[in-house]
mmCIF file of C-alpha atoms in Angstrom:
data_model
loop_
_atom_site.group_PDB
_atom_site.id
_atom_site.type_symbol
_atom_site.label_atom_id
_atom_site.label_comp_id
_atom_site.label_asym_id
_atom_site.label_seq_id
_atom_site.Cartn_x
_atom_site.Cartn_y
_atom_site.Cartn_z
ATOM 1 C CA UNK A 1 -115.615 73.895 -177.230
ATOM 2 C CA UNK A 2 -114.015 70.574 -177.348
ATOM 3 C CA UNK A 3 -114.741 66.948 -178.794
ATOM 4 C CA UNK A 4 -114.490 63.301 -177.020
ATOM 5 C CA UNK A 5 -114.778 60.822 -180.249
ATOM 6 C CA UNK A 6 -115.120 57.375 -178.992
ATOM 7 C CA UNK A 7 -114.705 53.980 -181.239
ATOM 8 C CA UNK A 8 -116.776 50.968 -179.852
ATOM 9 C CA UNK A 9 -115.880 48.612 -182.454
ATOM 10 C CA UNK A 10 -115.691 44.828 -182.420
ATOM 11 C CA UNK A 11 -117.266 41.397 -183.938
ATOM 12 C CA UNK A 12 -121.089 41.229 -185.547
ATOM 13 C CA UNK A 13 -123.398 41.279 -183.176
ATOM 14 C CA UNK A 14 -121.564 41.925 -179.941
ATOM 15 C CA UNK A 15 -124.241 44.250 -179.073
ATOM 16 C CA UNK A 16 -122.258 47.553 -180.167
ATOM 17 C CA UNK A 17 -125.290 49.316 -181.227
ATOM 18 C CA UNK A 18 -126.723 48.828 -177.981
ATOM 19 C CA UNK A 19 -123.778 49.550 -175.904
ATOM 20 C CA UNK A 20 -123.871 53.318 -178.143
ATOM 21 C CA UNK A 21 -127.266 54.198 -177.405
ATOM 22 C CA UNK A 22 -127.607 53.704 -173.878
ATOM 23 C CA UNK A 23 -124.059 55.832 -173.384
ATOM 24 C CA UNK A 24 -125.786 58.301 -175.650
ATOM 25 C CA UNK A 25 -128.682 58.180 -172.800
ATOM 26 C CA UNK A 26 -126.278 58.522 -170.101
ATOM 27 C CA UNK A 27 -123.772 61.265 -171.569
ATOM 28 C CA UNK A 28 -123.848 64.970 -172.113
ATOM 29 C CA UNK A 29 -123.938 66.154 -175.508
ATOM 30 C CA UNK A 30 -123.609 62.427 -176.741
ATOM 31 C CA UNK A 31 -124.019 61.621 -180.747
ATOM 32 C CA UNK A 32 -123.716 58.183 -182.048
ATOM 33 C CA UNK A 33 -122.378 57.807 -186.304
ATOM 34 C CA UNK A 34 -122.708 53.852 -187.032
ATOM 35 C CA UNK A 35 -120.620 52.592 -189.969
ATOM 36 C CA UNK A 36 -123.664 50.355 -190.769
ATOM 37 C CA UNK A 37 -124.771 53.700 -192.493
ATOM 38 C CA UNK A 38 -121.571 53.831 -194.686
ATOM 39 C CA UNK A 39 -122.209 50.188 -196.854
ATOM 40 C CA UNK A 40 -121.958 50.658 -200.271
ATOM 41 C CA UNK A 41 -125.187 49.359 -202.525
ATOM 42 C CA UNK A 42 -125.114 45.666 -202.928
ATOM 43 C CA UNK A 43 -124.349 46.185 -206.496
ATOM 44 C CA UNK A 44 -120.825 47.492 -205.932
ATOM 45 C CA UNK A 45 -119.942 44.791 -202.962
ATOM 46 C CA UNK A 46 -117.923 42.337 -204.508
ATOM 47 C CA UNK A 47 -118.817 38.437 -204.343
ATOM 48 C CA UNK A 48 -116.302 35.454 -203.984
ATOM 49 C CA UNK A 49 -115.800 32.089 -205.902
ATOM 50 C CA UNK A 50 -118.399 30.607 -203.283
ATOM 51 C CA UNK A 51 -121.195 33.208 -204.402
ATOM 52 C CA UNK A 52 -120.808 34.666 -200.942
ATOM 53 C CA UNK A 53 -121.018 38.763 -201.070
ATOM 54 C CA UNK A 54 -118.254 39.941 -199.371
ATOM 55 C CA UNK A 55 -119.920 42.747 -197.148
ATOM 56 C CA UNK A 56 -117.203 42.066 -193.990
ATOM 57 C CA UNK A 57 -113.921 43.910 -195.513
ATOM 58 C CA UNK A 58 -113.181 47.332 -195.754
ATOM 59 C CA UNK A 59 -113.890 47.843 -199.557
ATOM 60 C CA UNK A 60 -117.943 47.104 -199.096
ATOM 61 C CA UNK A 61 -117.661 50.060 -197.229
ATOM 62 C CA UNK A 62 -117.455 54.011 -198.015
ATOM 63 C CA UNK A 63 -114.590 54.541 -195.654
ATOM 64 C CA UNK A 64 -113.617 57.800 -196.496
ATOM 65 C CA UNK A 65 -116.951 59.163 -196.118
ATOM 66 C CA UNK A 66 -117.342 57.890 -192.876
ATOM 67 C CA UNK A 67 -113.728 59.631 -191.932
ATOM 68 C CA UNK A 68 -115.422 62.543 -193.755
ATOM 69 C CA UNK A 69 -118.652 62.681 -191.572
ATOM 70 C CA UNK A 70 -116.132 62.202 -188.162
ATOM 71 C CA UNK A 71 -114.461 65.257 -189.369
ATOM 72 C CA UNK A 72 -117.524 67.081 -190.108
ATOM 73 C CA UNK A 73 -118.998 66.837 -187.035
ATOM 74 C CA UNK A 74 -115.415 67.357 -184.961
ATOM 75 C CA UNK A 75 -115.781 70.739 -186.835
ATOM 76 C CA UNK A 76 -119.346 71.949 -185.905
ATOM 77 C CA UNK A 77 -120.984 69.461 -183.122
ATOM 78 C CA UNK A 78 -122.891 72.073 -182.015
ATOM 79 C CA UNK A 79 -124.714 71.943 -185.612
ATOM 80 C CA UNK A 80 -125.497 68.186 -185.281
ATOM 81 C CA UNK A 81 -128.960 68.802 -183.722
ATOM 82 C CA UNK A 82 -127.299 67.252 -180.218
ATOM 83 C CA UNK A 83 -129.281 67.989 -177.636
ATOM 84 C CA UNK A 84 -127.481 70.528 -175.246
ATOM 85 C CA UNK A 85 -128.435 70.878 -171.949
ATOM 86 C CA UNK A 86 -126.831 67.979 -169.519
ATOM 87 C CA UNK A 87 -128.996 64.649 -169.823
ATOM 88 C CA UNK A 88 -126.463 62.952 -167.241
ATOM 89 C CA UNK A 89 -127.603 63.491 -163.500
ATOM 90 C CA UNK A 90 -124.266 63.399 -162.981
ATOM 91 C CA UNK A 91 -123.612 66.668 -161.045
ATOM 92 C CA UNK A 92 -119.864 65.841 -161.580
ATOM 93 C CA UNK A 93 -120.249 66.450 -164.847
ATOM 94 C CA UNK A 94 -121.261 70.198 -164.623
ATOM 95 C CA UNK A 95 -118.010 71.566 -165.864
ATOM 96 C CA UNK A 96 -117.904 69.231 -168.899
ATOM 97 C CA UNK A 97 -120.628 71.596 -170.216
ATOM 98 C CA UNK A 98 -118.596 72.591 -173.214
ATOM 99 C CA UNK A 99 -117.717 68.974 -174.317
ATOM 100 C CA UNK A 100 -119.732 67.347 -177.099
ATOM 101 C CA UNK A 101 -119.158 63.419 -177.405
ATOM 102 C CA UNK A 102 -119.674 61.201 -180.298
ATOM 103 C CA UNK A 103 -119.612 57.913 -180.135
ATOM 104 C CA UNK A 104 -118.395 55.483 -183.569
ATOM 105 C CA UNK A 105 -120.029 52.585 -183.747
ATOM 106 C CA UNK A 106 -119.196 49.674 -185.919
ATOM 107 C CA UNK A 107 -117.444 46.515 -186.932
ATOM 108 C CA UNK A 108 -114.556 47.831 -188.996
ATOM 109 C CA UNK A 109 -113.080 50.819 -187.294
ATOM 110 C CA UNK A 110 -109.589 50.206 -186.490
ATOM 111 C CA UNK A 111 -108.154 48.794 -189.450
ATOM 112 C CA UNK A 112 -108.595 52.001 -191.577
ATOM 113 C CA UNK A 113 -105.386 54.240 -190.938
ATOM 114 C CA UNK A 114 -106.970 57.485 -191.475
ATOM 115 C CA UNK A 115 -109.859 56.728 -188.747
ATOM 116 C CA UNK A 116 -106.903 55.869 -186.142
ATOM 117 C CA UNK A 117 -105.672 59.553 -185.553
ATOM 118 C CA UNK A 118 -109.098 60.496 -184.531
ATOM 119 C CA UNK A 119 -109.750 58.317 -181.460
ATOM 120 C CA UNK A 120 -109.814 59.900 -177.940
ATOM 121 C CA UNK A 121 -110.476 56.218 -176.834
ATOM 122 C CA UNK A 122 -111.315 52.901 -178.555
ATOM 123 C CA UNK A 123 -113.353 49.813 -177.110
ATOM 124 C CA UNK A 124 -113.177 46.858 -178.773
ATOM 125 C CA UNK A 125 -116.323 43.974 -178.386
ATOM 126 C CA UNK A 126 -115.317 40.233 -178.303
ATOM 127 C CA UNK A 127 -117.598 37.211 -178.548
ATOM 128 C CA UNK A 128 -116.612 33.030 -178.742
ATOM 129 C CA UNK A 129 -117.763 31.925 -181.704
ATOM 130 C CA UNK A 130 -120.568 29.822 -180.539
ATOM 131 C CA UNK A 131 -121.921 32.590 -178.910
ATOM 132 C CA UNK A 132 -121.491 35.077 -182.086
ATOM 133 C CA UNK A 133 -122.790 32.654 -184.430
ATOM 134 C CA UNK A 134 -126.161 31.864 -182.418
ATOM 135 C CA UNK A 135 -126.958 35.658 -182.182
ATOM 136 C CA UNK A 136 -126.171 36.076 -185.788
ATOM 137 C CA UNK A 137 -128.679 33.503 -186.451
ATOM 138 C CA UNK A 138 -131.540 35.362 -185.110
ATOM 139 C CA UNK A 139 -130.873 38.694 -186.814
ATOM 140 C CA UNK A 140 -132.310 39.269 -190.151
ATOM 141 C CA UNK A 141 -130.298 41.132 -192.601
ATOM 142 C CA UNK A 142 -130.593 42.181 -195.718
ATOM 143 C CA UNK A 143 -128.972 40.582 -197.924
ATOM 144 C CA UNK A 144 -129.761 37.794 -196.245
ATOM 145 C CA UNK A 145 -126.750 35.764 -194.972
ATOM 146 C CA UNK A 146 -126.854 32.633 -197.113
ATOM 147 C CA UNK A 147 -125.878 28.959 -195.884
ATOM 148 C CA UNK A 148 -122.478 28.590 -194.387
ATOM 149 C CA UNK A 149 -122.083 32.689 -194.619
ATOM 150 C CA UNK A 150 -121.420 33.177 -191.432
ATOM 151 C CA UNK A 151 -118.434 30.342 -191.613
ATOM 152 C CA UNK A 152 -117.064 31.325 -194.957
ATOM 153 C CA UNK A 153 -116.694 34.677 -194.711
ATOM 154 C CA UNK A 154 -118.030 36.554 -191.870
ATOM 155 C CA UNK A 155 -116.235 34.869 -189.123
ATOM 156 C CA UNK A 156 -112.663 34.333 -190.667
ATOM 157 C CA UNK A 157 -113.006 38.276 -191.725
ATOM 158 C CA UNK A 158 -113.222 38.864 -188.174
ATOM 159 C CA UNK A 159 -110.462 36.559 -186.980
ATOM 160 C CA UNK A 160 -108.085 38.463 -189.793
ATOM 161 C CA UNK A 161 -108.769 41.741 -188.850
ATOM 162 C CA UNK A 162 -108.687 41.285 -184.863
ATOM 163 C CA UNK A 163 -105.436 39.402 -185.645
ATOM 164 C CA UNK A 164 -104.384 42.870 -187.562
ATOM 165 C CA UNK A 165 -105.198 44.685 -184.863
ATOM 166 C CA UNK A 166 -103.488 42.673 -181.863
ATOM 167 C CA UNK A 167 -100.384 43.056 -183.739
ATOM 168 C CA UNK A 168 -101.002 46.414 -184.814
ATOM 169 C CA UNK A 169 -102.913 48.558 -182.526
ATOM 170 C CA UNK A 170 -102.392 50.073 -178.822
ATOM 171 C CA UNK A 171 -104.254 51.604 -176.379
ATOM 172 C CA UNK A 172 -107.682 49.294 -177.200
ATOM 173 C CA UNK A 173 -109.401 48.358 -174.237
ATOM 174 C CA UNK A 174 -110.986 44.846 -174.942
ATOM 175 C CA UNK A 175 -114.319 44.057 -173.898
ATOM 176 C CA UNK A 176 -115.822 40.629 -173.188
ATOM 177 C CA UNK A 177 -119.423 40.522 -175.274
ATOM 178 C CA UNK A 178 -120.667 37.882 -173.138
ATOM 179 C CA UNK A 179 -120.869 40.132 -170.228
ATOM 180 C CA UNK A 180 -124.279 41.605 -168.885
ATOM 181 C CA UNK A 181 -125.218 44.462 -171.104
ATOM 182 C CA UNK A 182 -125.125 46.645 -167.437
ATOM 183 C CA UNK A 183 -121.833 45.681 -166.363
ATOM 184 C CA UNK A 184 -120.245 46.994 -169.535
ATOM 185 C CA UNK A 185 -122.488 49.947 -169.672
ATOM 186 C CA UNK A 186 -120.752 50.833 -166.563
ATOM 187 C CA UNK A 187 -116.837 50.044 -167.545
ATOM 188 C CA UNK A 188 -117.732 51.848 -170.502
ATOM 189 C CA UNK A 189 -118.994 54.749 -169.167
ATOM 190 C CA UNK A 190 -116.617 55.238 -166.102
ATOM 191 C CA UNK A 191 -113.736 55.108 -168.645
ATOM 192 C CA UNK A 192 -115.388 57.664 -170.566
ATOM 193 C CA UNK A 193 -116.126 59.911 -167.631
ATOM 194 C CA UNK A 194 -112.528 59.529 -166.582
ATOM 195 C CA UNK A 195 -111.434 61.115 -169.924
ATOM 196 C CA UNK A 196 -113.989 64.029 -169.749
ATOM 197 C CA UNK A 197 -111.896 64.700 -166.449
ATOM 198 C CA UNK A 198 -108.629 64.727 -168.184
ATOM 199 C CA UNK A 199 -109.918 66.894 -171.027
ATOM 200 C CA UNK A 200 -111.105 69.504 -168.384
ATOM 201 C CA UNK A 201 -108.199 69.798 -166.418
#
């Protein structure tokens, strides 16, 4: 039995979440863990000088729980309730029978050190600001983001930590948000199917 963890990480709303579940659809033995599920309680997230709560850095987040969970699963995916007969129709994929795949989804994966020895590949989701900022602007959240939240702190936490990573980080393949949902779908998922080929030979 072997594991394929992917990271699709990237800025807010650069349709991640989506991107994950229709690779789950598409992929054999495919589980998705998002690190939306890892926020600590508003109570413990800390809040700046503006009033703004900072919920776009690492410390709103249980980190090591979500390194904990990767593990887990790594350990047993067989255990994780994946489904396990082939979804793909991709007959090609036959003799990846014995690979299970789960996918990371989130905003803040590759800045956390421990997370970065556990990638088989990472994808990385970009948006222009305009762009980023209209689509933030029709999602509710809760908290809801607060006037000028999205240019106080949510934005200039992404800049700092894509920065990070650019100077940082190797082996990220960059992905252009703006691009039809489809067309990534299908860099994404050749790339993947590419690396289930490597694994079985």
């Amino acid at each position: 039995m072997r594991v394929l963890v992917i990271g699709l990480g990237g800025v807010t709303n650069g349709g991640k979440t989506t991107l994950a579940e229709k690779l789950k659809k598409m992929l054999p033995k495919c589980d998705i863990i998002s690190q939306d599920d890892f926020f600590k309680p508003e109570s413990e997230v800390e809040t700046d000088e503006r009033g703004f709560k900072l919920y776009d850095v690492l410390d709103a987040l249980y980190m090591d729980e979500l390194v904990k969970s990767i593990r887990n699963w790594m350990k047993s995916p067989a255990s994780s309730g994946v489904l396990t007969e082939l979804q793909s129709p991709c007959d090609n994929l036959k003799s990846a029978e014995d690979v299970y795949i789960l996918i990371v989804e989130g905003f803040l994966l590759y800045n956390y050190e421990p997370l970065n020895e556990l990638w088989n590949r990472r994808y990385f989701l970009t948006l222009p600001y305009e762009e980023c900022k209209r689509r933030r602007s029709t999602r509710v959240y809760q908290p809801a983001d607060t006037p000028g939240y999205f240019d106080g702190h949510v934005w200039p936490m992404y800049l700092k930590y894509k920065t990070e990573l650019e100077e940082n980080a190797s082996s990220i393949v960059y992905l252009d948000g703006t691009k039809a949902q489809e067309e990534l779908l299908t860099i994404v998922y050749s790339d993947i199917i590419q690396e289930l080929k490597k694994l079985m030979d």
